[in-house]
Structures are given as C-alpha cells and as structure tokens.
C-alpha cells in the first residue's frame, strides 16, 4: 500500500466514522460502488486520476452514484477527493469502507467470529471452496449461494459482507477475502485478531488467561479465533497478523531435530 493510499484511507475512515445513520444499506451501496469502479477501467481511471481536480472527480461521483443515500455519497466524495497510489487501491479502499459500514450498522453482532467461522467451513469443504472460487459460473449466482447457506445462521452484516465479496473476487481466493474482512471488522471495533491453533479446545480459564496476556502484549483488546489442529500435539500456536507465537510441542521437536542435524 502506497503512502498516498494510506493517507487517503485514513481520511475516508474518519469521514465514515463521523457519518450519521450508517446502515446496512450504506454498506450495500459502498459495495456496489466498489464493484462498479472495479468493473470499469474508464470510471476507475476518472476517479483515481491525480491530474484531475478533486471537484471534477467528485462531480463524477454525483453523476454515477447520484441515486445513493447522502451518507454513501458523502463518503465517496471524500474517497475520490483524496489521492490514491493506484486505481486498484482505490477499489480496495471503497470495499474496506463497505465492510466497516456493515460493522458500524450492527455493532452488537459478532461479525468477525461469524466470518472466521464461515472461513473454517470453506476450509473443511473442498467442493464449496471450488464452487465459490471457480471462474466458471456467474458471480451473482455465487452470491446467491452464499446468502442461501448463511440465511438465519449469521447476522445480516456478515451475510452481506460474504455475499458481496464473492460477487467481486478480483482474482482473490475466498478465504483470503474473508481473512482480510475479519481483520477490518476487528480494526473497526479497536480489536486485534489472534488465531489460536490447539490440539483440543481451550477451556474458559485458558481462554481468559491467553486473551489477557495477548491484550497486554499488543496493548489492545484481542479477539480469539480458535482452530482445533491435531498437528499441534500440545501447547498452542498463536498468529496475529504476521507475528507467530509457536509454543507447541511439535514446534519444539522440530527445533530439536534441526539442532541435532546441525
């Protein structure tokens, strides 16, 4: 991510945070905008053109997305007034704002946990992952399939995020998109996501101690996503972004074998 994109995204997130009456319809409109921009090189070029005046780019928003709510239009006007390093990062930025809007619309829902849970379902079902990731079949049909699978089982916000993402994969794998969305939702709630691999499910006491220790280390609230993994043998393997804390017996044995061979 370029420095221009970093600044543009920060300004856009602030605008979204200050917006009133952010609803799932706002999120739905932002997802639609991301898809429209991604599918039109002419539109993305016009909105990301650093040589064009900001007012001109905002006029394009008014012309193309004039039917959207005032909240969505306000966010989009801020987005295009900023300078983005490249057009693809502009699309990523709008998509991130859509995910954040969905999280804002349903603050009480465990959206991050629901997204993680669905990613585990996909990981365990090769046919489903193939169906959602294949280039064959329309993206709308994949979105409809997800909506059917998730109906009544997750919050409306989580269902919207997943169905919207599979409609606009942009060469990304489904689990890659879900992992990114999970991190964004956690960030919106000022949380850090830790994926914990253990041979057996954690007890409530273990979960509380681990969460407290990680919260102190990372200076923030940590959400735990748990994965049962027999390969861990004993202990835990914890991953937070690019950080990996591997205290499993299997890791210690591998380290010992390497030292003995060395």
Short mmCIF file of C-alpha atoms in Angstrom, two decimals:
data_model
loop_
_atom_site.label_atom_id
_atom_site.label_comp_id
_atom_site.label_asym_id
_atom_site.label_seq_id
_atom_site.Cartn_x
_atom_site.Cartn_y
_atom_site.Cartn_z
CA UNK A 1 0.00 0.00 0.00
CA UNK A 2 1.48 3.33 -1.05
CA UNK A 3 1.83 6.28 1.31
CA UNK A 4 -0.79 8.24 -0.63
CA UNK A 5 -3.25 5.37 -0.23
CA UNK A 6 -2.52 5.12 3.50
CA UNK A 7 -3.40 8.79 3.98
CA UNK A 8 -6.43 8.59 1.70
CA UNK A 9 -7.80 5.57 3.51
CA UNK A 10 -7.31 7.18 6.92
CA UNK A 11 -9.20 10.30 5.83
CA UNK A 12 -12.00 8.21 4.33
CA UNK A 13 -12.34 6.12 7.51
CA UNK A 14 -12.66 9.31 9.55
CA UNK A 15 -15.45 10.53 7.27
CA UNK A 16 -17.29 7.23 7.64
CA UNK A 17 -16.87 7.34 11.44
CA UNK A 18 -18.38 10.84 11.53
CA UNK A 19 -21.31 9.92 9.29
CA UNK A 20 -24.77 9.67 10.84
CA UNK A 21 -27.29 6.90 10.29
CA UNK A 22 -24.86 4.37 8.79
CA UNK A 23 -26.96 1.34 7.94
CA UNK A 24 -26.59 -1.91 6.05
CA UNK A 25 -27.98 -0.04 3.04
CA UNK A 26 -24.99 2.30 3.29
CA UNK A 27 -22.68 -0.71 3.28
CA UNK A 28 -24.61 -2.25 0.39
CA UNK A 29 -24.23 0.94 -1.65
CA UNK A 30 -20.49 1.14 -0.95
CA UNK A 31 -20.06 -2.48 -2.04
CA UNK A 32 -21.97 -1.64 -5.22
CA UNK A 33 -19.71 1.36 -5.80
CA UNK A 34 -16.58 -0.76 -5.35
CA UNK A 35 -17.90 -3.26 -7.86
CA UNK A 36 -18.83 -0.57 -10.39
CA UNK A 37 -15.41 1.07 -10.14
CA UNK A 38 -13.60 -2.28 -10.38
CA UNK A 39 -15.53 -3.32 -13.47
CA UNK A 40 -14.98 -0.08 -15.41
CA UNK A 41 -11.46 0.99 -16.29
CA UNK A 42 -12.90 4.28 -17.56
CA UNK A 43 -14.64 5.00 -14.25
CA UNK A 44 -11.69 3.90 -12.09
CA UNK A 45 -9.33 5.96 -14.22
CA UNK A 46 -11.50 9.06 -13.87
CA UNK A 47 -11.86 8.70 -10.10
CA UNK A 48 -8.20 7.89 -9.42
CA UNK A 49 -6.68 10.39 -11.86
CA UNK A 50 -4.30 12.57 -9.78
CA UNK A 51 -4.15 15.14 -12.57
CA UNK A 52 -7.88 15.85 -12.41
CA UNK A 53 -9.13 18.42 -9.87
CA UNK A 54 -10.82 16.94 -6.80
CA UNK A 55 -14.04 18.77 -7.71
CA UNK A 56 -14.06 17.09 -11.11
CA UNK A 57 -13.70 13.66 -9.51
CA UNK A 58 -16.48 14.47 -7.07
CA UNK A 59 -18.71 15.52 -9.97
CA UNK A 60 -18.19 12.05 -11.45
CA UNK A 61 -19.41 10.56 -8.15
CA UNK A 62 -22.54 12.74 -8.31
CA UNK A 63 -23.20 11.73 -11.92
CA UNK A 64 -22.68 7.99 -11.43
CA UNK A 65 -23.85 7.44 -7.85
CA UNK A 66 -26.43 10.20 -7.51
CA UNK A 67 -29.11 7.68 -6.61
CA UNK A 68 -27.26 6.55 -3.49
CA UNK A 69 -28.03 7.79 0.01
CA UNK A 70 -26.46 11.05 1.15
CA UNK A 71 -24.30 9.13 3.63
CA UNK A 72 -22.80 6.88 0.97
CA UNK A 73 -22.30 9.80 -1.41
CA UNK A 74 -20.56 11.82 1.29
CA UNK A 75 -18.10 9.00 1.94
CA UNK A 76 -17.48 8.52 -1.78
CA UNK A 77 -16.87 12.24 -2.27
CA UNK A 78 -14.19 12.11 0.42
CA UNK A 79 -12.69 8.97 -1.12
CA UNK A 80 -12.26 10.48 -4.57
CA UNK A 81 -11.08 13.85 -3.24
CA UNK A 82 -8.05 12.05 -1.82
CA UNK A 83 -5.02 10.89 -3.80
CA UNK A 84 -4.64 7.12 -4.17
CA UNK A 85 -1.41 5.42 -5.23
CA UNK A 86 -3.24 3.46 -7.92
CA UNK A 87 -6.77 2.70 -9.10
CA UNK A 88 -6.82 -0.84 -7.66
CA UNK A 89 -6.10 0.58 -4.20
CA UNK A 90 -9.00 2.99 -4.62
CA UNK A 91 -11.27 -0.03 -5.17
CA UNK A 92 -9.78 -1.80 -2.14
CA UNK A 93 -10.40 1.34 -0.10
CA UNK A 94 -14.07 1.59 -1.05
CA UNK A 95 -14.51 -2.10 -0.28
CA UNK A 96 -12.90 -1.66 3.14
CA UNK A 97 -15.26 1.22 3.89
CA UNK A 98 -18.21 -1.01 2.93
CA UNK A 99 -17.03 -3.68 5.37
CA UNK A 100 -16.56 -1.07 8.10
CA UNK A 101 -20.03 0.35 7.40
CA UNK A 102 -21.54 -3.11 7.86
CA UNK A 103 -19.75 -3.45 11.20
CA UNK A 104 -20.96 0.01 12.29
CA UNK A 105 -24.53 -0.88 11.31
CA UNK A 106 -24.64 -3.95 13.59
CA UNK A 107 -22.24 -3.20 16.48
CA UNK A 108 -23.64 -5.91 18.75
CA UNK A 109 -23.12 -8.75 16.27
CA UNK A 110 -20.04 -10.97 16.42
CA UNK A 111 -19.31 -10.32 12.75
CA UNK A 112 -15.61 -11.20 12.98
CA UNK A 113 -16.38 -14.52 14.63
CA UNK A 114 -19.05 -15.29 12.03
CA UNK A 115 -16.68 -14.52 9.15
CA UNK A 116 -14.00 -16.69 10.72
CA UNK A 117 -16.50 -19.49 11.26
CA UNK A 118 -17.54 -19.43 7.61
CA UNK A 119 -13.90 -19.44 6.50
CA UNK A 120 -13.42 -22.65 8.53
CA UNK A 121 -16.49 -24.17 6.88
CA UNK A 122 -14.96 -23.41 3.48
CA UNK A 123 -11.58 -24.81 4.55
CA UNK A 124 -13.26 -28.07 5.50
CA UNK A 125 -15.35 -28.32 2.32
CA UNK A 126 -13.28 -28.53 -0.85
CA UNK A 127 -16.36 -28.65 -3.10
CA UNK A 128 -17.77 -25.46 -1.61
CA UNK A 129 -14.42 -23.68 -1.90
CA UNK A 130 -14.16 -24.77 -5.53
CA UNK A 131 -17.72 -23.64 -6.27
CA UNK A 132 -17.12 -20.19 -4.80
CA UNK A 133 -13.62 -19.78 -6.20
CA UNK A 134 -14.11 -21.17 -9.69
CA UNK A 135 -14.08 -18.81 -12.65
CA UNK A 136 -16.98 -20.82 -14.04
CA UNK A 137 -20.45 -19.60 -13.14
CA UNK A 138 -21.68 -16.08 -12.55
CA UNK A 139 -20.62 -14.06 -9.51
CA UNK A 140 -24.26 -13.22 -8.76
CA UNK A 141 -25.05 -16.94 -8.61
CA UNK A 142 -22.20 -17.41 -6.11
CA UNK A 143 -23.52 -14.52 -4.03
CA UNK A 144 -26.98 -16.06 -4.03
CA UNK A 145 -25.48 -19.42 -2.96
CA UNK A 146 -23.75 -17.78 0.00
CA UNK A 147 -26.92 -15.96 1.02
CA UNK A 148 -28.79 -19.27 0.97
CA UNK A 149 -26.09 -21.03 3.01
CA UNK A 150 -25.92 -18.28 5.62
CA UNK A 151 -29.63 -17.45 5.86
CA UNK A 152 -30.63 -17.28 9.52
CA UNK A 153 -27.26 -18.57 10.71
CA UNK A 154 -25.32 -15.32 10.94
CA UNK A 155 -26.01 -11.62 11.29
CA UNK A 156 -27.28 -9.68 8.30
CA UNK A 157 -24.00 -7.73 8.29
CA UNK A 158 -21.85 -10.87 8.00
CA UNK A 159 -24.10 -12.28 5.26
CA UNK A 160 -23.85 -9.01 3.32
CA UNK A 161 -20.06 -8.92 3.60
CA UNK A 162 -19.57 -12.51 2.43
CA UNK A 163 -22.09 -12.38 -0.42
CA UNK A 164 -20.68 -9.06 -1.62
CA UNK A 165 -17.09 -10.29 -1.56
CA UNK A 166 -17.77 -13.43 -3.58
CA UNK A 167 -19.51 -11.24 -6.16
CA UNK A 168 -16.31 -9.21 -6.66
CA UNK A 169 -13.33 -11.56 -6.06
CA UNK A 170 -10.85 -9.67 -8.27
CA UNK A 171 -8.54 -12.68 -8.59
CA UNK A 172 -8.55 -13.31 -4.83
CA UNK A 173 -9.24 -16.60 -3.07
CA UNK A 174 -12.36 -16.76 -0.91
CA UNK A 175 -10.51 -17.41 2.34
CA UNK A 176 -8.09 -14.60 1.57
CA UNK A 177 -11.02 -12.19 1.24
CA UNK A 178 -12.65 -13.45 4.43
CA UNK A 179 -9.41 -13.14 6.41
CA UNK A 180 -9.00 -9.54 5.25
CA UNK A 181 -12.62 -8.75 6.11
CA UNK A 182 -12.16 -10.28 9.58
CA UNK A 183 -9.15 -8.03 10.24
CA UNK A 184 -11.05 -4.96 9.04
CA UNK A 185 -14.04 -5.71 11.28
CA UNK A 186 -11.70 -6.19 14.24
CA UNK A 187 -9.95 -2.90 13.46
CA UNK A 188 -13.30 -1.11 13.29
CA UNK A 189 -14.02 -2.35 16.80
CA UNK A 190 -10.49 -1.45 18.00
CA UNK A 191 -9.63 -5.11 18.35
CA UNK A 192 -6.73 -7.34 17.34
CA UNK A 193 -7.49 -10.78 15.92
CA UNK A 194 -5.49 -13.76 17.18
CA UNK A 195 -5.88 -17.15 15.53
CA UNK A 196 -5.14 -19.87 18.08
CA UNK A 197 -4.27 -23.40 16.98
CA UNK A 198 -4.54 -26.09 19.66
CA UNK A 199 -4.92 -29.86 19.70
CA UNK A 200 -8.02 -29.63 21.90
CA UNK A 201 -10.49 -26.78 22.54
CA UNK A 202 -9.39 -24.21 25.11
CA UNK A 203 -11.09 -24.16 28.48
CA UNK A 204 -12.75 -20.95 29.64
CA UNK A 205 -9.88 -20.38 32.08
CA UNK A 206 -7.24 -20.87 29.37
CA UNK A 207 -9.13 -18.58 27.03
CA UNK A 208 -9.31 -15.84 29.65
CA UNK A 209 -5.61 -16.07 30.55
CA UNK A 210 -4.48 -16.12 26.93
CA UNK A 211 -6.69 -13.19 25.96
CA UNK A 212 -5.40 -11.14 28.90
CA UNK A 213 -1.75 -11.94 28.13
CA UNK A 214 -2.11 -11.07 24.45
CA UNK A 215 -4.03 -7.88 25.25
CA UNK A 216 -1.13 -6.73 27.44
CA UNK A 217 1.44 -7.63 24.80
CA UNK A 218 -0.38 -5.93 21.93
CA UNK A 219 -1.81 -3.08 24.02
CA UNK A 220 -5.39 -3.57 22.96
CA UNK A 221 -8.39 -5.87 23.13
CA UNK A 222 -7.70 -9.20 21.46
CA UNK A 223 -10.34 -11.44 19.89
CA UNK A 224 -9.53 -15.14 19.79
CA UNK A 225 -10.40 -17.29 16.78
CA UNK A 226 -9.81 -20.91 17.72
CA UNK A 227 -8.79 -23.74 15.40
CA UNK A 228 -8.59 -27.38 16.51
CA UNK A 229 -5.41 -28.76 14.95
CA UNK A 230 -4.15 -32.26 15.90
CA UNK A 231 -0.78 -31.44 14.32
CA UNK A 232 -0.07 -29.05 17.20
CA UNK A 233 0.28 -32.09 19.54
CA UNK A 234 0.43 -29.94 22.69
CA UNK A 235 0.67 -26.30 23.65
CA UNK A 236 -0.53 -23.50 21.39
CA UNK A 237 0.31 -21.80 18.14
CA UNK A 238 -0.91 -18.21 18.01
CA UNK A 239 -0.85 -15.96 14.95
CA UNK A 240 -1.58 -12.22 14.99
CA UNK A 241 -1.10 -10.63 11.56
CA UNK A 242 2.50 -11.58 10.63
CA UNK A 243 3.50 -12.46 14.20
CA UNK A 244 3.59 -16.15 15.12
CA UNK A 245 3.99 -17.37 18.69
CA UNK A 246 4.60 -21.11 18.49
CA UNK A 247 4.68 -22.83 21.86
CA UNK A 248 3.52 -26.21 20.56
CA UNK A 249 5.33 -29.46 21.32
CA UNK A 250 5.56 -30.18 17.59
CA UNK A 251 7.46 -26.91 17.07
CA UNK A 252 9.86 -27.73 19.90
CA UNK A 253 10.51 -31.20 18.46
CA UNK A 254 11.13 -29.72 15.02
CA UNK A 255 13.57 -27.23 16.53
CA UNK A 256 15.33 -30.02 18.41
CA UNK A 257 15.63 -32.16 15.27
CA UNK A 258 17.12 -29.18 13.42
CA UNK A 259 19.70 -28.62 16.17
CA UNK A 260 20.65 -32.30 16.24
CA UNK A 261 21.06 -32.32 12.47
CA UNK A 262 23.02 -29.16 12.55
#
